[in-house]
Amino acid sequence: MITPLTFPVAPAQAGAYPTVAPVRPRCIDKESLSRPLPAQGRRTLVWLMVAMMGLFAATPATAQDLLPPAPYAYKQLDDPAQEAKALALMETLRCLKCQSQSIADSDAPMAGDMRHQVRERIAAGEQPEAIRQWLVERYGDYVTYTPQVRALTAPLFAAPLVFLLVAALLLRRRFRKTRGGKP
Amino acid sequence: MSDPTPTRRNGLWLWLPLALFFGFFVLVMFGLLRPADRNVASAFVGKPLPAFDLRPAVPERPGLRAADMATGQPRLLNVFASWCIPCAAEAPQLAALAQQGVAIDGVAIRDRQEDVQRFLAQYGNPFARIGADDVSAVQLAIGSSGVPETFVIDGKGVIRHQHIGDIRAEDVPMLLEKLREAGR
């Protein structure tokens, strides 16, 4: 269920939001309209622009931190072999903020922190699969893009074998029929 | 092929693909219209807090170690940040919980000291301890995927409940109940 959110914004904070210069209809009128428009149309356009500038002015500060990224968020490991291992793992881990992206793709601060975590652990000699399991223990299978064999997913892995088996049985029956019965 | 005259049995079989199609259609529409749950629940509920040691986020409060949470009494662990707007929205509810005697510890995610101080000055400080988690290490270690999140920790330091998102006024009785359960 989605319910509308209301947030208290104190007057002190309102000043911190980025605002464009004070909006004056007159100056927009003069400077940005090269071709004179009929009075009615011009007034509408000016008010449209004022409304648009109002939109920009009302844009709230984005919910983003001011801290620099974690040391290994955007820095590769010195050892190319280790970096390749880390990257291969990061490409198969889901960013929990931008849920269709991998942590290798995402610019979310949390994805940066996850890359830092992965690279540090790889540098410390941990195996990629151990790191994946560490995350799965905390976030469930959702955090990894590689399919995991579980009770729920086992039928998917078993299905090809079952189909092969059924196909073999059907073919066997058919071959037997042609050999024994008809000429 | 073997029987050219359509029987009653064959007639029923003819309808099967259409029935399957409608079944599939209903399934797809159900999946499309049902709002998806984008929250990622922690799989760490029921497990003890992993060891961590965070430096103080502000000089007014001590930092936070996992051992500080196992005090014999249930506590709340609030994952928050000064840059997070819903964290400001849940401040009155945290204050109400603190007023009812609930011990609350905080983990400030990716935050600067002056920002946390400004945030606490503006919205109140219900925290006994506040640890600074600059690279979201503790957040990842407990399976939290955003701010704000609130964890109920029992007296032995075991995570008993995770509340994702801001605490609304209607969530307060539920959290008190979870704390009571954790205290048993």
mmCIF file of C-alpha atoms in Angstrom:
data_model
loop_
_atom_site.group_PDB
_atom_site.id
_atom_site.type_symbol
_atom_site.label_atom_id
_atom_site.label_comp_id
_atom_site.label_asym_id
_atom_site.label_seq_id
_atom_site.Cartn_x
_atom_site.Cartn_y
_atom_site.Cartn_z
ATOM 1 C CA MET A 1 0.000 0.000 0.000
ATOM 2 C CA ILE A 2 1.372 3.431 -0.884
ATOM 3 C CA THR A 3 0.515 6.272 1.452
ATOM 4 C CA PRO A 4 1.623 9.836 0.830
ATOM 5 C CA LEU A 5 4.583 10.945 2.898
ATOM 6 C CA THR A 6 4.869 14.277 4.604
ATOM 7 C CA PHE A 7 8.153 15.522 5.950
ATOM 8 C CA PRO A 8 8.661 18.361 8.358
ATOM 9 C CA VAL A 9 10.966 20.927 6.806
ATOM 10 C CA ALA A 10 12.247 23.546 9.156
ATOM 11 C CA PRO A 11 12.644 27.151 7.955
ATOM 12 C CA ALA A 12 16.389 26.928 8.562
ATOM 13 C CA GLN A 13 16.686 24.055 6.131
ATOM 14 C CA ALA A 14 14.566 25.599 3.415
ATOM 15 C CA GLY A 15 17.326 28.119 2.783
ATOM 16 C CA ALA A 16 19.762 25.337 1.984
ATOM 17 C CA TYR A 17 17.891 24.230 -1.113
ATOM 18 C CA PRO A 18 19.396 25.372 -4.393
ATOM 19 C CA THR A 19 17.392 28.231 -5.829
ATOM 20 C CA VAL A 20 17.641 30.050 -9.106
ATOM 21 C CA ALA A 21 17.811 33.837 -9.165
ATOM 22 C CA PRO A 22 14.695 35.759 -8.127
ATOM 23 C CA VAL A 23 12.063 35.313 -10.812
ATOM 24 C CA ARG A 24 10.997 38.541 -12.500
ATOM 25 C CA PRO A 25 8.440 38.224 -15.270
ATOM 26 C CA ARG A 26 9.592 41.500 -16.871
ATOM 27 C CA CYS A 27 13.168 40.408 -17.535
ATOM 28 C CA ILE A 28 12.112 37.079 -18.985
ATOM 29 C CA ASP A 29 9.726 38.937 -21.206
ATOM 30 C CA LYS A 30 12.441 41.207 -22.596
ATOM 31 C CA GLU A 31 15.425 38.929 -22.826
ATOM 32 C CA SER A 32 14.149 35.572 -23.915
ATOM 33 C CA LEU A 33 11.523 36.449 -26.481
ATOM 34 C CA SER A 34 13.142 37.546 -29.708
ATOM 35 C CA ARG A 35 9.953 37.683 -31.765
ATOM 36 C CA PRO A 36 7.018 39.680 -30.451
ATOM 37 C CA LEU A 37 4.009 37.530 -29.753
ATOM 38 C CA PRO A 38 0.399 38.591 -29.477
ATOM 39 C CA ALA A 39 -0.174 40.031 -26.026
ATOM 40 C CA GLN A 40 -2.346 37.148 -24.892
ATOM 41 C CA GLY A 41 0.116 34.438 -26.037
ATOM 42 C CA ARG A 42 3.076 36.319 -24.603
ATOM 43 C CA ARG A 43 1.507 36.573 -21.187
ATOM 44 C CA THR A 44 0.723 32.837 -21.183
ATOM 45 C CA LEU A 45 4.283 32.001 -22.174
ATOM 46 C CA VAL A 46 5.770 34.223 -19.512
ATOM 47 C CA TRP A 47 3.648 32.649 -16.854
ATOM 48 C CA LEU A 48 4.569 29.200 -18.153
ATOM 49 C CA MET A 49 8.250 30.067 -17.835
ATOM 50 C CA VAL A 50 7.737 31.526 -14.385
ATOM 51 C CA ALA A 51 5.970 28.325 -13.378
ATOM 52 C CA MET A 52 8.835 26.245 -14.790
ATOM 53 C CA MET A 53 11.433 28.271 -12.922
ATOM 54 C CA GLY A 54 9.304 27.848 -9.837
ATOM 55 C CA LEU A 55 9.579 24.103 -10.359
ATOM 56 C CA PHE A 56 13.359 24.304 -10.410
ATOM 57 C CA ALA A 57 13.408 26.476 -7.330
ATOM 58 C CA ALA A 58 11.232 23.974 -5.489
ATOM 59 C CA THR A 59 13.462 20.988 -6.286
ATOM 60 C CA PRO A 60 14.386 19.571 -2.878
ATOM 61 C CA ALA A 61 17.946 18.691 -1.976
ATOM 62 C CA THR A 62 18.547 15.119 -3.095
ATOM 63 C CA ALA A 63 18.904 12.488 -0.403
ATOM 64 C CA GLN A 64 22.610 11.970 -0.966
ATOM 65 C CA ASP A 65 25.437 12.066 1.489
ATOM 66 C CA LEU A 66 28.357 14.476 1.343
ATOM 67 C CA LEU A 67 31.031 11.968 2.290
ATOM 68 C CA PRO A 68 33.640 11.061 -0.339
ATOM 69 C CA PRO A 69 33.236 7.548 -1.828
ATOM 70 C CA ALA A 70 34.793 4.625 0.028
ATOM 71 C CA PRO A 71 38.497 4.118 -0.850
ATOM 72 C CA TYR A 72 37.896 1.172 -3.169
ATOM 73 C CA ALA A 73 34.537 2.285 -4.561
ATOM 74 C CA TYR A 74 36.072 3.706 -7.728
ATOM 75 C CA LYS A 75 39.696 2.535 -7.361
ATOM 76 C CA GLN A 76 40.895 -0.721 -8.873
ATOM 77 C CA LEU A 77 43.040 -3.151 -6.955
ATOM 78 C CA ASP A 78 46.749 -2.966 -7.804
ATOM 79 C CA ASP A 79 46.955 -6.624 -8.763
ATOM 80 C CA PRO A 80 45.212 -7.055 -12.162
ATOM 81 C CA ALA A 81 44.386 -10.706 -11.440
ATOM 82 C CA GLN A 82 42.674 -9.754 -8.169
ATOM 83 C CA GLU A 83 40.865 -6.850 -9.831
ATOM 84 C CA ALA A 84 39.581 -9.194 -12.557
ATOM 85 C CA LYS A 85 38.271 -11.554 -9.873
ATOM 86 C CA ALA A 86 36.622 -8.679 -7.990
ATOM 87 C CA LEU A 87 35.039 -7.268 -11.149
ATOM 88 C CA ALA A 88 33.663 -10.652 -12.209
ATOM 89 C CA LEU A 89 32.034 -10.949 -8.787
ATOM 90 C CA MET A 90 30.748 -7.361 -8.702
ATOM 91 C CA GLU A 91 29.052 -7.797 -12.067
ATOM 92 C CA THR A 92 26.933 -10.608 -10.625
ATOM 93 C CA LEU A 93 25.895 -8.831 -7.409
ATOM 94 C CA ARG A 94 22.709 -6.796 -7.271
ATOM 95 C CA CYS A 95 22.756 -3.192 -6.170
ATOM 96 C CA LEU A 96 20.162 -2.983 -3.392
ATOM 97 C CA LYS A 97 19.409 0.665 -4.181
ATOM 98 C CA CYS A 98 19.107 0.479 -7.963
ATOM 99 C CA GLN A 99 17.683 -2.982 -8.023
ATOM 100 C CA SER A 100 18.104 -3.768 -11.731
ATOM 101 C CA GLN A 101 21.769 -2.839 -11.769
ATOM 102 C CA SER A 102 24.832 -4.709 -10.628
ATOM 103 C CA ILE A 103 27.067 -3.038 -8.063
ATOM 104 C CA ALA A 104 29.668 -2.714 -10.838
ATOM 105 C CA ASP A 105 27.204 -0.570 -12.834
ATOM 106 C CA SER A 106 25.560 1.481 -10.120
ATOM 107 C CA ASP A 107 26.615 4.922 -8.940
ATOM 108 C CA ALA A 108 24.579 4.664 -5.730
ATOM 109 C CA PRO A 109 26.768 5.352 -2.674
ATOM 110 C CA MET A 110 25.731 2.012 -1.219
ATOM 111 C CA ALA A 111 26.918 0.198 -4.367
ATOM 112 C CA GLY A 112 30.242 2.019 -3.932
ATOM 113 C CA ASP A 113 30.436 0.758 -0.366
ATOM 114 C CA MET A 114 29.656 -2.765 -1.567
ATOM 115 C CA ARG A 115 32.415 -2.556 -4.195
ATOM 116 C CA HIS A 116 34.775 -1.377 -1.471
ATOM 117 C CA GLN A 117 33.754 -4.340 0.659
ATOM 118 C CA VAL A 118 34.258 -6.802 -2.247
ATOM 119 C CA ARG A 119 37.649 -5.392 -3.293
ATOM 120 C CA GLU A 120 38.948 -5.305 0.293
ATOM 121 C CA ARG A 121 37.924 -8.920 0.865
ATOM 122 C CA ILE A 122 39.457 -10.067 -2.442
ATOM 123 C CA ALA A 123 42.670 -8.205 -1.553
ATOM 124 C CA ALA A 124 42.648 -10.001 1.809
ATOM 125 C CA GLY A 125 42.615 -13.308 -0.071
ATOM 126 C CA GLU A 126 38.961 -14.250 0.318
ATOM 127 C CA GLN A 127 37.413 -16.351 -2.465
ATOM 128 C CA PRO A 128 34.694 -14.664 -4.587
ATOM 129 C CA GLU A 129 32.177 -17.406 -3.815
ATOM 130 C CA ALA A 130 32.759 -16.973 -0.071
ATOM 131 C CA ILE A 131 32.027 -13.246 -0.418
ATOM 132 C CA ARG A 132 28.881 -14.021 -2.408
ATOM 133 C CA GLN A 133 27.721 -16.405 0.317
ATOM 134 C CA TRP A 134 28.490 -13.757 2.955
ATOM 135 C CA LEU A 135 26.099 -11.389 1.185
ATOM 136 C CA VAL A 136 23.470 -14.089 0.516
ATOM 137 C CA GLU A 137 23.491 -14.851 4.266
ATOM 138 C CA ARG A 138 22.494 -11.217 4.854
ATOM 139 C CA TYR A 139 20.251 -10.305 1.925
ATOM 140 C CA GLY A 140 19.038 -13.644 0.623
ATOM 141 C CA ASP A 141 19.418 -14.970 -2.933
ATOM 142 C CA TYR A 142 18.060 -11.663 -4.251
ATOM 143 C CA VAL A 143 21.486 -10.059 -3.896
ATOM 144 C CA THR A 144 23.107 -12.388 -6.413
ATOM 145 C CA TYR A 145 22.310 -12.634 -10.115
ATOM 146 C CA THR A 146 23.796 -16.117 -10.448
ATOM 147 C CA PRO A 147 21.105 -18.792 -10.035
ATOM 148 C CA GLN A 148 21.299 -20.617 -6.718
ATOM 149 C CA VAL A 149 20.159 -24.227 -6.335
ATOM 150 C CA ARG A 150 17.500 -24.236 -3.598
ATOM 151 C CA ALA A 151 14.418 -26.351 -2.902
ATOM 152 C CA LEU A 152 12.369 -23.747 -4.796
ATOM 153 C CA THR A 153 14.668 -23.565 -7.844
ATOM 154 C CA ALA A 154 15.646 -27.263 -7.998
ATOM 155 C CA PRO A 155 12.832 -28.155 -10.486
ATOM 156 C CA LEU A 156 14.341 -25.653 -12.942
ATOM 157 C CA PHE A 157 17.653 -27.463 -12.811
ATOM 158 C CA ALA A 158 15.995 -30.890 -12.930
ATOM 159 C CA ALA A 159 13.656 -30.052 -15.840
ATOM 160 C CA PRO A 160 16.202 -30.538 -18.695
ATOM 161 C CA LEU A 161 17.145 -33.964 -17.327
ATOM 162 C CA VAL A 162 13.488 -34.945 -16.996
ATOM 163 C CA PHE A 163 12.772 -33.810 -20.563
ATOM 164 C CA LEU A 164 15.758 -35.797 -21.892
ATOM 165 C CA LEU A 165 14.569 -38.857 -20.024
ATOM 166 C CA VAL A 166 11.011 -38.537 -21.367
ATOM 167 C CA ALA A 167 12.350 -37.996 -24.899
ATOM 168 C CA ALA A 168 14.529 -41.108 -24.620
ATOM 169 C CA LEU A 169 11.563 -43.188 -23.459
ATOM 170 C CA LEU A 170 9.320 -41.926 -26.273
ATOM 171 C CA LEU A 171 11.990 -42.549 -28.897
ATOM 172 C CA ARG A 172 12.625 -46.021 -27.545
ATOM 173 C CA ARG A 173 8.944 -46.899 -27.854
ATOM 174 C CA ARG A 174 8.796 -45.566 -31.394
ATOM 175 C CA PHE A 175 11.948 -47.419 -32.529
ATOM 176 C CA ARG A 176 10.710 -50.617 -31.005
ATOM 177 C CA LYS A 177 7.412 -50.308 -32.866
ATOM 178 C CA THR A 178 9.084 -49.858 -36.278
ATOM 179 C CA ARG A 179 11.479 -52.726 -35.735
ATOM 180 C CA GLY A 180 8.926 -55.260 -34.459
ATOM 181 C CA GLY A 181 5.537 -54.433 -36.045
ATOM 182 C CA LYS A 182 5.437 -52.835 -39.498
ATOM 183 C CA PRO A 183 7.780 -53.707 -42.356
ATOM 184 C CA MET B 1 -6.232 -38.640 -37.377
ATOM 185 C CA SER B 2 -7.362 -42.089 -36.295
ATOM 186 C CA ASP B 3 -10.917 -40.940 -35.677
ATOM 187 C CA PRO B 4 -12.238 -38.387 -38.201
ATOM 188 C CA THR B 5 -15.573 -37.806 -36.449
ATOM 189 C CA PRO B 6 -15.142 -35.327 -33.590
ATOM 190 C CA THR B 7 -16.114 -36.873 -30.282
ATOM 191 C CA ARG B 8 -17.040 -35.092 -27.086
ATOM 192 C CA ARG B 9 -13.560 -35.832 -25.757
ATOM 193 C CA ASN B 10 -11.846 -34.168 -28.722
ATOM 194 C CA GLY B 11 -14.038 -31.097 -28.356
ATOM 195 C CA LEU B 12 -12.849 -30.587 -24.807
ATOM 196 C CA TRP B 13 -9.232 -30.983 -25.851
ATOM 197 C CA LEU B 14 -9.713 -28.229 -28.429
ATOM 198 C CA TRP B 15 -10.531 -25.731 -25.712
ATOM 199 C CA LEU B 16 -7.449 -26.550 -23.663
ATOM 200 C CA PRO B 17 -5.006 -24.136 -25.379
ATOM 201 C CA LEU B 18 -7.464 -21.261 -24.930
ATOM 202 C CA ALA B 19 -7.988 -22.166 -21.287
ATOM 203 C CA LEU B 20 -4.213 -22.301 -20.799
ATOM 204 C CA PHE B 21 -3.858 -18.931 -22.481
ATOM 205 C CA PHE B 22 -6.442 -17.354 -20.192
ATOM 206 C CA GLY B 23 -4.834 -18.921 -17.168
ATOM 207 C CA PHE B 24 -1.510 -17.425 -18.231
ATOM 208 C CA PHE B 25 -3.145 -14.070 -18.978
ATOM 209 C CA VAL B 26 -4.715 -13.904 -15.515
ATOM 210 C CA LEU B 27 -1.377 -14.789 -13.944
ATOM 211 C CA VAL B 28 0.418 -12.026 -15.873
ATOM 212 C CA MET B 29 -2.239 -9.424 -15.060
ATOM 213 C CA PHE B 30 -2.124 -10.406 -11.406
ATOM 214 C CA GLY B 31 1.649 -9.969 -11.395
ATOM 215 C CA LEU B 32 1.414 -6.639 -13.221
ATOM 216 C CA LEU B 33 -1.287 -5.091 -11.063
ATOM 217 C CA ARG B 34 -0.008 -6.247 -7.697
ATOM 218 C CA PRO B 35 2.441 -3.619 -6.426
ATOM 219 C CA ALA B 36 5.865 -5.200 -6.148
ATOM 220 C CA ASP B 37 7.587 -5.188 -2.781
ATOM 221 C CA ARG B 38 10.902 -3.445 -3.375
ATOM 222 C CA ASN B 39 12.108 -3.881 0.187
ATOM 223 C CA VAL B 40 14.919 -6.329 0.723
ATOM 224 C CA ALA B 41 14.380 -7.952 4.109
ATOM 225 C CA SER B 42 17.460 -8.831 6.111
ATOM 226 C CA ALA B 43 18.166 -12.549 6.224
ATOM 227 C CA PHE B 44 20.073 -11.871 9.427
ATOM 228 C CA VAL B 45 16.995 -11.615 11.657
ATOM 229 C CA GLY B 46 17.324 -14.335 14.304
ATOM 230 C CA LYS B 47 21.113 -14.227 14.236
ATOM 231 C CA PRO B 48 23.437 -12.506 16.684
ATOM 232 C CA LEU B 49 24.860 -9.126 15.729
ATOM 233 C CA PRO B 50 28.222 -9.514 14.009
ATOM 234 C CA ALA B 51 31.182 -7.976 15.807
ATOM 235 C CA PHE B 52 31.797 -4.323 14.991
ATOM 236 C CA ASP B 53 33.396 -1.317 16.590
ATOM 237 C CA LEU B 54 32.372 2.114 15.318
ATOM 238 C CA ARG B 55 33.976 5.395 16.313
ATOM 239 C CA PRO B 56 31.657 8.029 17.843
ATOM 240 C CA ALA B 57 29.720 9.968 15.222
ATOM 241 C CA VAL B 58 29.470 12.983 17.542
ATOM 242 C CA PRO B 59 31.569 13.920 20.583
ATOM 243 C CA GLU B 60 28.433 14.096 22.786
ATOM 244 C CA ARG B 61 27.761 10.347 22.554
ATOM 245 C CA PRO B 62 30.055 7.306 22.731
ATOM 246 C CA GLY B 63 30.675 5.139 19.679
ATOM 247 C CA LEU B 64 29.042 1.771 19.206
ATOM 248 C CA ARG B 65 30.348 -1.778 19.500
ATOM 249 C CA ALA B 66 28.329 -4.956 18.990
ATOM 250 C CA ALA B 67 29.068 -5.860 22.638
ATOM 251 C CA ASP B 68 27.332 -2.637 23.767
ATOM 252 C CA MET B 69 24.064 -3.969 22.411
ATOM 253 C CA ALA B 70 24.013 -7.161 24.532
ATOM 254 C CA THR B 71 23.083 -5.524 27.829
ATOM 255 C CA GLY B 72 20.503 -8.039 29.021
ATOM 256 C CA GLN B 73 17.707 -5.669 28.022
ATOM 257 C CA PRO B 74 16.191 -5.382 24.542
ATOM 258 C CA ARG B 75 17.248 -2.299 22.599
ATOM 259 C CA LEU B 76 16.572 -0.651 19.277
ATOM 260 C CA LEU B 77 19.311 -0.200 16.706
ATOM 261 C CA ASN B 78 18.385 2.678 14.412
ATOM 262 C CA VAL B 79 20.223 2.970 11.100
ATOM 263 C CA PHE B 80 19.926 6.594 10.031
ATOM 264 C CA ALA B 81 21.650 9.490 8.298
ATOM 265 C CA SER B 82 21.373 13.268 8.469
ATOM 266 C CA TRP B 83 20.963 13.409 4.683
ATOM 267 C CA CYS B 84 17.965 11.073 4.762
ATOM 268 C CA ILE B 85 14.606 12.844 4.731
ATOM 269 C CA PRO B 86 12.433 9.980 6.108
ATOM 270 C CA CYS B 87 14.904 9.814 9.033
ATOM 271 C CA ALA B 88 13.761 13.303 9.987
ATOM 272 C CA ALA B 89 10.155 12.185 9.585
ATOM 273 C CA GLU B 90 10.572 9.340 12.071
ATOM 274 C CA ALA B 91 12.316 11.497 14.699
ATOM 275 C CA PRO B 92 9.107 12.211 16.703
ATOM 276 C CA GLN B 93 8.361 8.482 16.862
ATOM 277 C CA LEU B 94 11.898 7.688 18.061
ATOM 278 C CA ALA B 95 11.534 10.449 20.661
ATOM 279 C CA ALA B 96 8.237 8.899 21.806
ATOM 280 C CA LEU B 97 9.880 5.478 22.109
ATOM 281 C CA ALA B 98 12.815 6.934 24.047
ATOM 282 C CA GLN B 99 10.362 8.695 26.350
ATOM 283 C CA GLN B 100 8.735 5.340 27.115
ATOM 284 C CA GLY B 101 12.108 4.092 28.318
ATOM 285 C CA VAL B 102 13.275 2.280 25.212
ATOM 286 C CA ALA B 103 17.056 2.262 24.838
ATOM 287 C CA ILE B 104 18.014 3.313 21.317
ATOM 288 C CA ASP B 105 21.438 3.158 19.713
ATOM 289 C CA GLY B 106 22.170 4.760 16.370
ATOM 290 C CA VAL B 107 24.377 4.015 13.395
ATOM 291 C CA ALA B 108 24.977 7.084 11.221
ATOM 292 C CA ILE B 109 25.565 6.026 7.626
ATOM 293 C CA ARG B 110 28.078 7.974 5.527
ATOM 294 C CA ASP B 111 27.754 11.106 7.598
ATOM 295 C CA ARG B 112 29.903 14.032 8.686
ATOM 296 C CA GLN B 113 30.112 15.010 12.340
ATOM 297 C CA GLU B 114 28.794 18.556 11.807
ATOM 298 C CA ASP B 115 25.834 17.236 9.781
ATOM 299 C CA VAL B 116 24.891 14.699 12.471
ATOM 300 C CA GLN B 117 25.148 17.424 15.115
ATOM 301 C CA ARG B 118 22.918 19.742 13.097
ATOM 302 C CA PHE B 119 20.429 16.899 12.507
ATOM 303 C CA LEU B 120 20.280 16.002 16.221
ATOM 304 C CA ALA B 121 19.965 19.665 17.241
ATOM 305 C CA GLN B 122 17.038 20.058 14.872
ATOM 306 C CA TYR B 123 15.145 16.803 15.356
ATOM 307 C CA GLY B 124 16.205 15.678 18.832
ATOM 308 C CA ASN B 125 18.643 13.074 20.087
ATOM 309 C CA PRO B 126 17.021 9.856 21.356
ATOM 310 C CA PHE B 127 20.279 7.883 21.078
ATOM 311 C CA ALA B 128 22.368 6.463 23.919
ATOM 312 C CA ARG B 129 25.273 5.778 21.563
ATOM 313 C CA ILE B 130 25.926 6.728 17.945
ATOM 314 C CA GLY B 131 28.475 4.949 15.812
ATOM 315 C CA ALA B 132 29.746 6.400 12.540
ATOM 316 C CA ASP B 133 29.592 3.946 9.651
ATOM 317 C CA ASP B 134 31.535 5.719 6.899
ATOM 318 C CA VAL B 135 31.631 2.868 4.364
ATOM 319 C CA SER B 136 28.302 1.187 5.298
ATOM 320 C CA ALA B 137 30.265 -1.754 6.708
ATOM 321 C CA VAL B 138 27.934 -2.412 9.648
ATOM 322 C CA GLN B 139 24.905 -1.782 7.456
ATOM 323 C CA LEU B 140 26.076 -4.523 5.069
ATOM 324 C CA ALA B 141 27.039 -6.816 7.947
ATOM 325 C CA ILE B 142 23.487 -6.817 9.355
ATOM 326 C CA GLY B 143 21.714 -7.031 5.993
ATOM 327 C CA SER B 144 20.257 -3.524 6.016
ATOM 328 C CA SER B 145 19.687 -2.087 2.563
ATOM 329 C CA GLY B 146 18.801 1.521 3.220
ATOM 330 C CA VAL B 147 18.036 4.298 5.672
ATOM 331 C CA PRO B 148 16.120 4.456 7.883
ATOM 332 C CA GLU B 149 15.885 0.948 9.241
ATOM 333 C CA THR B 150 15.300 -0.081 12.822
ATOM 334 C CA PHE B 151 16.340 -3.393 14.358
ATOM 335 C CA VAL B 152 15.035 -4.876 17.595
ATOM 336 C CA ILE B 153 17.994 -6.422 19.436
ATOM 337 C CA ASP B 154 17.346 -8.697 22.410
ATOM 338 C CA GLY B 155 19.360 -8.816 25.648
ATOM 339 C CA LYS B 156 21.812 -11.345 24.225
ATOM 340 C CA GLY B 157 22.558 -9.206 21.180
ATOM 341 C CA VAL B 158 20.427 -11.258 18.767
ATOM 342 C CA ILE B 159 18.532 -9.422 15.999
ATOM 343 C CA ARG B 160 14.857 -10.166 16.585
ATOM 344 C CA HIS B 161 13.040 -7.870 14.180
ATOM 345 C CA GLN B 162 13.750 -5.517 11.295
ATOM 346 C CA HIS B 163 11.597 -2.510 10.481
ATOM 347 C CA ILE B 164 12.272 -1.135 7.002
ATOM 348 C CA GLY B 165 11.553 2.517 6.313
ATOM 349 C CA ASP B 166 10.557 5.321 8.642
ATOM 350 C CA ILE B 167 8.700 4.530 11.832
ATOM 351 C CA ARG B 168 5.177 5.932 11.527
ATOM 352 C CA ALA B 169 3.032 6.724 14.537
ATOM 353 C CA GLU B 170 1.076 3.504 13.932
ATOM 354 C CA ASP B 171 4.294 1.450 14.025
ATOM 355 C CA VAL B 172 5.185 2.486 17.586
ATOM 356 C CA PRO B 173 2.865 -0.013 19.392
ATOM 357 C CA MET B 174 4.132 -2.796 17.080
ATOM 358 C CA LEU B 175 7.760 -1.990 17.934
ATOM 359 C CA LEU B 176 6.941 -1.863 21.661
ATOM 360 C CA GLU B 177 5.336 -5.308 21.303
ATOM 361 C CA LYS B 178 8.414 -6.640 19.480
ATOM 362 C CA LEU B 179 10.597 -5.236 22.257
ATOM 363 C CA ARG B 180 8.407 -6.961 24.863
ATOM 364 C CA GLU B 181 8.683 -10.243 22.955
ATOM 365 C CA ALA B 182 12.459 -9.824 22.757
ATOM 366 C CA GLY B 183 12.563 -9.189 26.510
ATOM 367 C CA ARG B 184 10.828 -12.460 27.372
#
